[in-house]
Short mmCIF file of C-alpha atoms in Angstrom, two decimals:
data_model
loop_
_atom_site.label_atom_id
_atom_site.label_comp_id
_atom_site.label_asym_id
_atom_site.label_seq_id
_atom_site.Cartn_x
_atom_site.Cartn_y
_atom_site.Cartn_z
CA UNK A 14 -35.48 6.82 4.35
CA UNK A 15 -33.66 3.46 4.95
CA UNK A 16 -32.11 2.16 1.55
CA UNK A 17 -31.92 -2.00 2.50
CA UNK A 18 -34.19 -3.78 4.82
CA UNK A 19 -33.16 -5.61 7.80
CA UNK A 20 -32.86 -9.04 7.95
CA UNK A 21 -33.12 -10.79 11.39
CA UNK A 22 -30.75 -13.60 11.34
CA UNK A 23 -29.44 -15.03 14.98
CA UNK A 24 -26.66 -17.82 14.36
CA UNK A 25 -24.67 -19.80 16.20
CA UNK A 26 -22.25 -19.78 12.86
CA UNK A 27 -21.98 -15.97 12.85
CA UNK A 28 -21.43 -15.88 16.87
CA UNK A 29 -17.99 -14.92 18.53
CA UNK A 30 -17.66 -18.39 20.19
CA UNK A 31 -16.49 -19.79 16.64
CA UNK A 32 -13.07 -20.42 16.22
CA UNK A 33 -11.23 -18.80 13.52
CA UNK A 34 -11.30 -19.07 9.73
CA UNK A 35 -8.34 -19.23 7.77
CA UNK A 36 -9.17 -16.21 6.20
CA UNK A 37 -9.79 -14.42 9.70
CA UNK A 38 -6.80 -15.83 11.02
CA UNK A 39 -5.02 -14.89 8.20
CA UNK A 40 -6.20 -11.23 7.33
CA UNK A 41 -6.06 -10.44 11.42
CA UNK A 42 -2.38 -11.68 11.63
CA UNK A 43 -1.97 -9.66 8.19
CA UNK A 44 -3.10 -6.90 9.99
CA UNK A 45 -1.69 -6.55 12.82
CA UNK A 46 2.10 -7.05 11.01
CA UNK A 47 1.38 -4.30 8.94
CA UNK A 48 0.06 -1.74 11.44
CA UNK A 49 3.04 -2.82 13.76
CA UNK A 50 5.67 -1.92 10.81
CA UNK A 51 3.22 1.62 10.21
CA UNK A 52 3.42 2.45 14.41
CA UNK A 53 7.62 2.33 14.40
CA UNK A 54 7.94 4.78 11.41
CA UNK A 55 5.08 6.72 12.48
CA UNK A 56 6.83 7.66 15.75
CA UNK A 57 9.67 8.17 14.42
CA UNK A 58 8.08 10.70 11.98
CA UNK A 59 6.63 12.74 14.73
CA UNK A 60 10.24 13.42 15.91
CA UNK A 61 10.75 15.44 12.85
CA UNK A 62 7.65 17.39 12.04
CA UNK A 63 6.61 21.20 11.81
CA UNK A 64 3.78 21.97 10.66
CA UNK A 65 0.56 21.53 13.09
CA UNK A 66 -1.16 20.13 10.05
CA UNK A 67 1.30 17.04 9.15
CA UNK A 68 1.17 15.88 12.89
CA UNK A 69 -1.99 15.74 13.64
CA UNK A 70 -2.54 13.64 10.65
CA UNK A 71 1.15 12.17 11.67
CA UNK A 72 -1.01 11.42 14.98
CA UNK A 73 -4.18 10.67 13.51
CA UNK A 74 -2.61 7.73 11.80
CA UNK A 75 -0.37 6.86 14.37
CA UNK A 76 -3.71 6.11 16.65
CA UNK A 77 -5.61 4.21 14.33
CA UNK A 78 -2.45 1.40 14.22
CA UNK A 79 -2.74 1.45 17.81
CA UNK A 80 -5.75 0.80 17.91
CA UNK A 81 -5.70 -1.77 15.21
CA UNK A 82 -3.15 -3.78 17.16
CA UNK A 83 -5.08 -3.49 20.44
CA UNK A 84 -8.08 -5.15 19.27
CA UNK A 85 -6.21 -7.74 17.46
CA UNK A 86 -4.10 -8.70 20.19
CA UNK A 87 -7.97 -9.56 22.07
CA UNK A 88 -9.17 -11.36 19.54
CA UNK A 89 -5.79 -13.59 19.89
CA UNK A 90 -5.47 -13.92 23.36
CA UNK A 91 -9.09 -14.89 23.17
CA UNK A 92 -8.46 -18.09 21.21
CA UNK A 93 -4.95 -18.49 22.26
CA UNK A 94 -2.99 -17.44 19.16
CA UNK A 95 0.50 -16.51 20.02
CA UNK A 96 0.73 -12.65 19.46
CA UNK A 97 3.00 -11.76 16.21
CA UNK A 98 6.18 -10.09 16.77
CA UNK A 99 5.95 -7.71 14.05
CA UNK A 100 8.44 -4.85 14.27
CA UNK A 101 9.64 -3.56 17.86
CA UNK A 102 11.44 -0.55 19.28
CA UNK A 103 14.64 -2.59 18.03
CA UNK A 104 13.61 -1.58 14.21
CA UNK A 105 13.80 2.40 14.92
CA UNK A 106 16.10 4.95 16.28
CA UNK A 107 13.70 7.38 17.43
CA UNK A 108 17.15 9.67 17.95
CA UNK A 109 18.21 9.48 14.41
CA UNK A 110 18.53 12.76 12.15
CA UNK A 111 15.36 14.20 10.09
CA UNK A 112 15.46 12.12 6.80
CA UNK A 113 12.41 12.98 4.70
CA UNK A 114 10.78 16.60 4.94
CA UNK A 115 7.54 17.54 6.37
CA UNK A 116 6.01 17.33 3.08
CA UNK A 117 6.70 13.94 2.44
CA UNK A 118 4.84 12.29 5.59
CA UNK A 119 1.58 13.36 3.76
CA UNK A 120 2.38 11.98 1.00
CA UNK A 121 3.72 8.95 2.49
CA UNK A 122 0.46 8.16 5.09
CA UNK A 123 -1.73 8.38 1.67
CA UNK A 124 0.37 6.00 0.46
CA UNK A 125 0.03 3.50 3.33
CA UNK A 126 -3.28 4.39 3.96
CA UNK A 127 -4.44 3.10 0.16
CA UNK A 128 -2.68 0.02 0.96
CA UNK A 129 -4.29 -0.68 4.38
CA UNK A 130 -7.53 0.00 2.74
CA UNK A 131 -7.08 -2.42 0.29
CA UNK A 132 -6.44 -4.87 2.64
CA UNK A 133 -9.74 -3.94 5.23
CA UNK A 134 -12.00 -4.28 1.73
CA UNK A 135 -10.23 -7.52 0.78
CA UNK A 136 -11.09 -8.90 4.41
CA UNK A 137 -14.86 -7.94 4.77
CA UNK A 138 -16.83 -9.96 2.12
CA UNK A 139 -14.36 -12.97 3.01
CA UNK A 140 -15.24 -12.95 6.69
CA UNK A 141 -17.60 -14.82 8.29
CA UNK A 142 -17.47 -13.88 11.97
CA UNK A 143 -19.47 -10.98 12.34
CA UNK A 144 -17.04 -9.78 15.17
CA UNK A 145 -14.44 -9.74 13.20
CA UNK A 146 -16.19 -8.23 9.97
CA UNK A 147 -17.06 -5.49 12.37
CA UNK A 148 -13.77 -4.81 13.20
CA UNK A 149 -12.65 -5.15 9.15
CA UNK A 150 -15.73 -2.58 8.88
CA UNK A 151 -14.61 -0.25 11.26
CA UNK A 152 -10.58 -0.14 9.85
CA UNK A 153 -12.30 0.70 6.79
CA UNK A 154 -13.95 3.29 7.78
CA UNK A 155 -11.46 5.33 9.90
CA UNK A 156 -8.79 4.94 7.16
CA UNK A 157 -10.90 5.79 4.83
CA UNK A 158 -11.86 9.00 6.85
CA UNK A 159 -7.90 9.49 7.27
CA UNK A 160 -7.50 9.54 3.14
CA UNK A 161 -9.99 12.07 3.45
CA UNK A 162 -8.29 14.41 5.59
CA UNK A 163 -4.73 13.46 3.92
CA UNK A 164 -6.34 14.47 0.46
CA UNK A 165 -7.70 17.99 1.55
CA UNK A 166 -3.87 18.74 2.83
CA UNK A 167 -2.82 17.59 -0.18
CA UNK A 168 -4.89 19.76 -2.43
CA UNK A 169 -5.17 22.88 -0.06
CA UNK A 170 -1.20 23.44 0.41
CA UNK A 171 -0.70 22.77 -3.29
CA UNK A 172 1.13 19.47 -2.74
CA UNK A 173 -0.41 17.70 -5.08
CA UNK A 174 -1.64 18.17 -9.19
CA UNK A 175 -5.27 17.26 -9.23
CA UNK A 176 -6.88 14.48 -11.54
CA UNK A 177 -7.64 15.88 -14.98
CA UNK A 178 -10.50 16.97 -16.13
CA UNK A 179 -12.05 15.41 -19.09
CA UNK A 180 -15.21 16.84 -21.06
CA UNK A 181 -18.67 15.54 -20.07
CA UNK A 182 -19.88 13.18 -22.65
CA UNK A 183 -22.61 14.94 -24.95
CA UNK A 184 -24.81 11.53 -25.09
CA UNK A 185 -24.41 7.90 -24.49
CA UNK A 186 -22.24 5.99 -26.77
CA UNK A 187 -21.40 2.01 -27.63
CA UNK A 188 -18.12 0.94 -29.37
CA UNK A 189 -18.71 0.00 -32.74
CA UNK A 190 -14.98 -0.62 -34.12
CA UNK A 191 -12.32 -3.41 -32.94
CA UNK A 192 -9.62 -0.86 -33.10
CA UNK A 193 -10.91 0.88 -29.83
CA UNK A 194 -8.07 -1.52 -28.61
CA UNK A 195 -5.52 -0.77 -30.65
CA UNK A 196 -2.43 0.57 -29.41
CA UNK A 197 0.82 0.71 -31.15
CA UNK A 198 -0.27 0.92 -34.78
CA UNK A 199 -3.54 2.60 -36.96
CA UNK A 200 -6.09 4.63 -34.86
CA UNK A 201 -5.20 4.90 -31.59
CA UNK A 202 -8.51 6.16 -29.50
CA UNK A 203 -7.87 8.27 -26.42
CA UNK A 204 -6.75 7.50 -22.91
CA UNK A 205 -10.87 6.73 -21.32
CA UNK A 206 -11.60 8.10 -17.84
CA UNK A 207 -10.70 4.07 -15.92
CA UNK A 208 -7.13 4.25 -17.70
CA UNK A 209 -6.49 7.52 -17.20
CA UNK A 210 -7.43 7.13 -13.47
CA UNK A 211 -5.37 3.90 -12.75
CA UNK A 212 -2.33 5.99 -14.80
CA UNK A 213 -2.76 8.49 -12.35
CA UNK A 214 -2.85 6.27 -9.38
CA UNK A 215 -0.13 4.41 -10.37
CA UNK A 216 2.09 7.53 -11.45
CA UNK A 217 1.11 8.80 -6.98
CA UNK A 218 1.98 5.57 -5.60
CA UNK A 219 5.35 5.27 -7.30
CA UNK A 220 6.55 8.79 -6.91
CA UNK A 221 6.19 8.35 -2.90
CA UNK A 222 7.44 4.91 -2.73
CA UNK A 223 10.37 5.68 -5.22
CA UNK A 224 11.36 8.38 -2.53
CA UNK A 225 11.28 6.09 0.13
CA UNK A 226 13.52 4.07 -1.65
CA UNK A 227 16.32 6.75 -2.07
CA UNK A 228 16.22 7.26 1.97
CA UNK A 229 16.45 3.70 2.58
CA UNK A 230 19.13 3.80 0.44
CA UNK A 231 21.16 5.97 1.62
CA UNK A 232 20.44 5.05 5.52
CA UNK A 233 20.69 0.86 5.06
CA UNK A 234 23.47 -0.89 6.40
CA UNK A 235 24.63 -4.02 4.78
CA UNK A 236 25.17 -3.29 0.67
CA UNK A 237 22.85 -6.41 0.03
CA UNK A 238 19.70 -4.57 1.14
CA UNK A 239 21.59 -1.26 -0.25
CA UNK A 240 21.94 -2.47 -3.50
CA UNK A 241 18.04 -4.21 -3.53
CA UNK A 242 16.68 -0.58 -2.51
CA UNK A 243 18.77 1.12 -4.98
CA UNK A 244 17.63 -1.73 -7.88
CA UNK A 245 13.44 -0.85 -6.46
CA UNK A 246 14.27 2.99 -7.05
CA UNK A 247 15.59 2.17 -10.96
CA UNK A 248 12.68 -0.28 -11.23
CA UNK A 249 10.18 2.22 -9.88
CA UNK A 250 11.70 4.93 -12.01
CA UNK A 251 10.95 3.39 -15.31
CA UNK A 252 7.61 2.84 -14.40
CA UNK A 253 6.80 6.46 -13.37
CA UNK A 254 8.38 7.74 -16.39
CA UNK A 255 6.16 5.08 -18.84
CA UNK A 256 2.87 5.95 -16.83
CA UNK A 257 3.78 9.74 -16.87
CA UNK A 258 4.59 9.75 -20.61
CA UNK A 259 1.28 8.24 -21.62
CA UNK A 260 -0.53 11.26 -20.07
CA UNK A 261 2.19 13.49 -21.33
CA UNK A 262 0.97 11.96 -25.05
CA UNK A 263 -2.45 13.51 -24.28
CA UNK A 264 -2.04 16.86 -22.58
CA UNK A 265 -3.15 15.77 -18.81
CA UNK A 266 -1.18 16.58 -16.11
CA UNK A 267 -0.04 13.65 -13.46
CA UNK A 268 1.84 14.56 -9.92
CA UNK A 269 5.53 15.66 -10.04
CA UNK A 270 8.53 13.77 -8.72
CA UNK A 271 9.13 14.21 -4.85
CA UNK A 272 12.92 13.29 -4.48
CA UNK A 273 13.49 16.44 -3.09
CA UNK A 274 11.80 16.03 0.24
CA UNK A 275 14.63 13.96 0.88
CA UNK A 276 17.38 14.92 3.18
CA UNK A 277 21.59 13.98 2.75
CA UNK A 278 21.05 12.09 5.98
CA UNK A 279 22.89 8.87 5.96
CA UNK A 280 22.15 7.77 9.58
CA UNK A 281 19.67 5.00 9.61
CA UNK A 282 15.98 5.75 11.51
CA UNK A 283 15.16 1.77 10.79
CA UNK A 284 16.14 -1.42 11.20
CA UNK A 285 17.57 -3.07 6.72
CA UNK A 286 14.28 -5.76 8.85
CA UNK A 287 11.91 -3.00 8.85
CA UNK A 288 12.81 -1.64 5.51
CA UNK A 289 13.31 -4.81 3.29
CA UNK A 290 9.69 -5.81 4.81
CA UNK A 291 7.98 -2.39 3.74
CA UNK A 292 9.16 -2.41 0.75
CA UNK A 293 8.87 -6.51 -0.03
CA UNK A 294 4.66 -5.41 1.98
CA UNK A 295 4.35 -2.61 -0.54
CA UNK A 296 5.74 -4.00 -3.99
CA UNK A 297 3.79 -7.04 -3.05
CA UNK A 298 0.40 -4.41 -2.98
CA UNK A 299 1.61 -2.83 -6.52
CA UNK A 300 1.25 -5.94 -8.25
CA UNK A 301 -2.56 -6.27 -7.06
CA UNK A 302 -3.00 -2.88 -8.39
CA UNK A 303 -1.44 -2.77 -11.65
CA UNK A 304 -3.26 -6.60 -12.21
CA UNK A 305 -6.33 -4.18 -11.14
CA UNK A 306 -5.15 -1.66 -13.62
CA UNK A 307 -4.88 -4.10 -15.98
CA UNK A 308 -8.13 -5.33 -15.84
CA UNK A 309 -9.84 -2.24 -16.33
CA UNK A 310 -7.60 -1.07 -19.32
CA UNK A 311 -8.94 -1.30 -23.04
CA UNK A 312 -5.60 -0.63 -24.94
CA UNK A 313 -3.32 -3.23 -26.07
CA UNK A 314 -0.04 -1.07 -25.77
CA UNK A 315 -1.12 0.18 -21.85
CA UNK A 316 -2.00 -3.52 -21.22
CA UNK A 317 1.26 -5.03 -22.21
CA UNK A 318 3.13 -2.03 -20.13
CA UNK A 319 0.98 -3.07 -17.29
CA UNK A 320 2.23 -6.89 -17.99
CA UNK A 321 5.59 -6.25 -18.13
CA UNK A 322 6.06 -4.35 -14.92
CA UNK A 323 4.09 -6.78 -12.88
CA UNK A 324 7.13 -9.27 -13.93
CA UNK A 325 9.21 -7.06 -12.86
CA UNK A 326 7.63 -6.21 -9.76
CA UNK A 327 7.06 -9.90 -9.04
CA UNK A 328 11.00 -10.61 -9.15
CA UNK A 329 11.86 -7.74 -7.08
CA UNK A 330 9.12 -9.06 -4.49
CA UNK A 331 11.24 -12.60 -4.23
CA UNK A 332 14.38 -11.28 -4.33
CA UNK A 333 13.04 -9.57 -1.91
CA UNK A 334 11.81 -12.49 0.40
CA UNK A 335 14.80 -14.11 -0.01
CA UNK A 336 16.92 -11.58 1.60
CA UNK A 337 14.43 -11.56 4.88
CA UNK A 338 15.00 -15.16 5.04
CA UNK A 339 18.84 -15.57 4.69
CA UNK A 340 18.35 -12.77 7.40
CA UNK A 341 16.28 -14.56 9.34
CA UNK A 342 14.03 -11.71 8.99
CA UNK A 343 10.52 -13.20 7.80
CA UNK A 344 8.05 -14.08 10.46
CA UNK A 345 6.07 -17.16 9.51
CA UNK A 346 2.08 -16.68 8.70
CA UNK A 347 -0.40 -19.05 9.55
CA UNK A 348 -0.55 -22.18 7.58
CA UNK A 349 -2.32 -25.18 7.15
CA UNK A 350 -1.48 -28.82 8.47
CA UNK A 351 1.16 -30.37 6.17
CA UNK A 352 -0.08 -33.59 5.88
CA UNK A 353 3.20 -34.93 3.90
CA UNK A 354 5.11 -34.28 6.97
CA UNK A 355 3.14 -35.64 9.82
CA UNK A 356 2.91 -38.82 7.50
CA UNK A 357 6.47 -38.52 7.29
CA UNK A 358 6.77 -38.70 10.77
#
């Protein structure tokens, strides 16, 4: 039985002869930047890996940023945008010594995976082109089919603690008292089932990127981007251990730490480019999803923990920037005409 019925609408404004959007111009070059930074540390993964398990999905992922990047590129040689540089064999050593364990890359593809996703959703009710949105569709879909598979490794070889389980509410209920917000003093209500699932989130993002961070750390080469990596792991730290102990407070079990699927490798895989940029790309993504976590949060104490590490985040993410472009490290977006400087002129 078909849920929604067509409707049979033939425009000139939907058609692939349109040139493009802001917003597709933008979320394609987006795109395409991204999946070029995933496809270098992808390959380089595969050079380390084990278990038939972790490479196919190694490989799994490693094919959907090629072919990402191929149908981008034809959608820009079609209208005669200048291909991005993105990252290049020059920001990996595919000869460099193992530096994360098997293990990790699981973890690690989940957590690129979520933030790819986010930006494919982002992209599709913003489009207009409906070549484009099919493409946006379609990246949505495969990743989204990846997450799948990474989450049934996850669970089956016990990498991962599962969500917790809460009871099933008895009947349905409406808040009736002003201190269901309350959080530091009086009645404190439990964690609901939105907080306690953002918590989690947030606890599984931060554990993998905080790793990360230690093996950029000990592999980056000028003590600028050392030191920034090492001031993202103490940053990242705090939060995991605030987001942990609020579900310690209540008996439910969050993911452990993975530092150990680190190795004592101190020969760099990647380019201080490649790594500033993932980890500028990926603190950049946190702050959507703690302002997400945020917004879905009823406590006042949870609410204000949320604020404060989305400053945090937020200075990190410019420091951040900055270094790329001292560096000369920060390929320019898209951008509009500046008026002010053609009148200038």
């Amino acid at each position: 039985m078909d849920l929604m019925k067509p409707i049979n609408i033939s425009s000139d404004k939907l058609a692939p002869e349109n040139p493009f959007s802001a917003v597709e111009m933008g979320k394609l070059w987006a795109t395409y930047v991204g999946n070029s930074m995933s496809h270098k540390i992808l390959q380089y993964f595969l050079k380390h890996v084990e278990e038939e398990d972790i490479k196919t999905l190694l490989e799994n992922g490693l094919s959907l940023t090629v072919d990402f990047m191929q149908t981008i590129e034809k959608f820009f040689k079609k209208e005669n945008f200048p291909i991005p540089v993105g990252f290049t064999n020059e920001d990996v050593n595919l000869g460099a010594p193992r530096l994360f364990e098997d293990q990790f890359y699981v973890h690690y593809l989940k957590y690129a995976a979520k933030a790819g996703l986010s930006l494919y959703a982002i992209a599709i009710p913003l489009v207009m082109r409906e070549d484009i949105r099919e493409f946006f569709i379609h990246c949505n879909e495969t990743t989204t089919i990846l997450l799948g598979q990474l989450n049934n490794v996850l669970i089956e070889k016990g990498y991962i603690m599962k969500p917790a389980a809460i009871p099933v509410p008895k009947k349905v209920d409406f808040i009736k008292k002003e201190n269901y917000l309350n959080g530091f003093f009086g009645d404190i209500r439990a964690l609901h089932a939105l907080e306690i699932t953002h918590l989690y989130d947030n606890i599984e993002n931060n554990i993998t990127s905080k790793a990360l961070l230690i093996g950029f750390s000990q592999v980056a080469k000028r003590e600028k981007v050392r030191q920034f990596f090492v001031r993202g792991k103490a940053i990242t730290d705090r939060e995991v251990q605030q987001f942990q102990d609020k579900l310690h407070k209540e008996n439910l079990p969050f993911p452990s730490q993975i530092d150990h699927l680190v190795t004592e490798s101190t020969y760099s895989p990647f380019s201080d480019r490649i790594m500033v940029f993932h980890k500028v790309d990926m603190f950049s993504i946190k702050i959507r999803s703690f302002a997400n976590s945020m917004s879905l949060n009823g406590r006042r104490d949870i609410g204000l923990m949320y604020m404060k590490a989305l400053s945090e985040v937020a200075l990190f993410v410019e420091d951040g920037a900055n270094i790329l472009i001292e560096n000369g490290w920060m390929e320019q977006p898209p951008k509009a005409i500046d008026r002010d400087e053609l009148s200038s002129k």
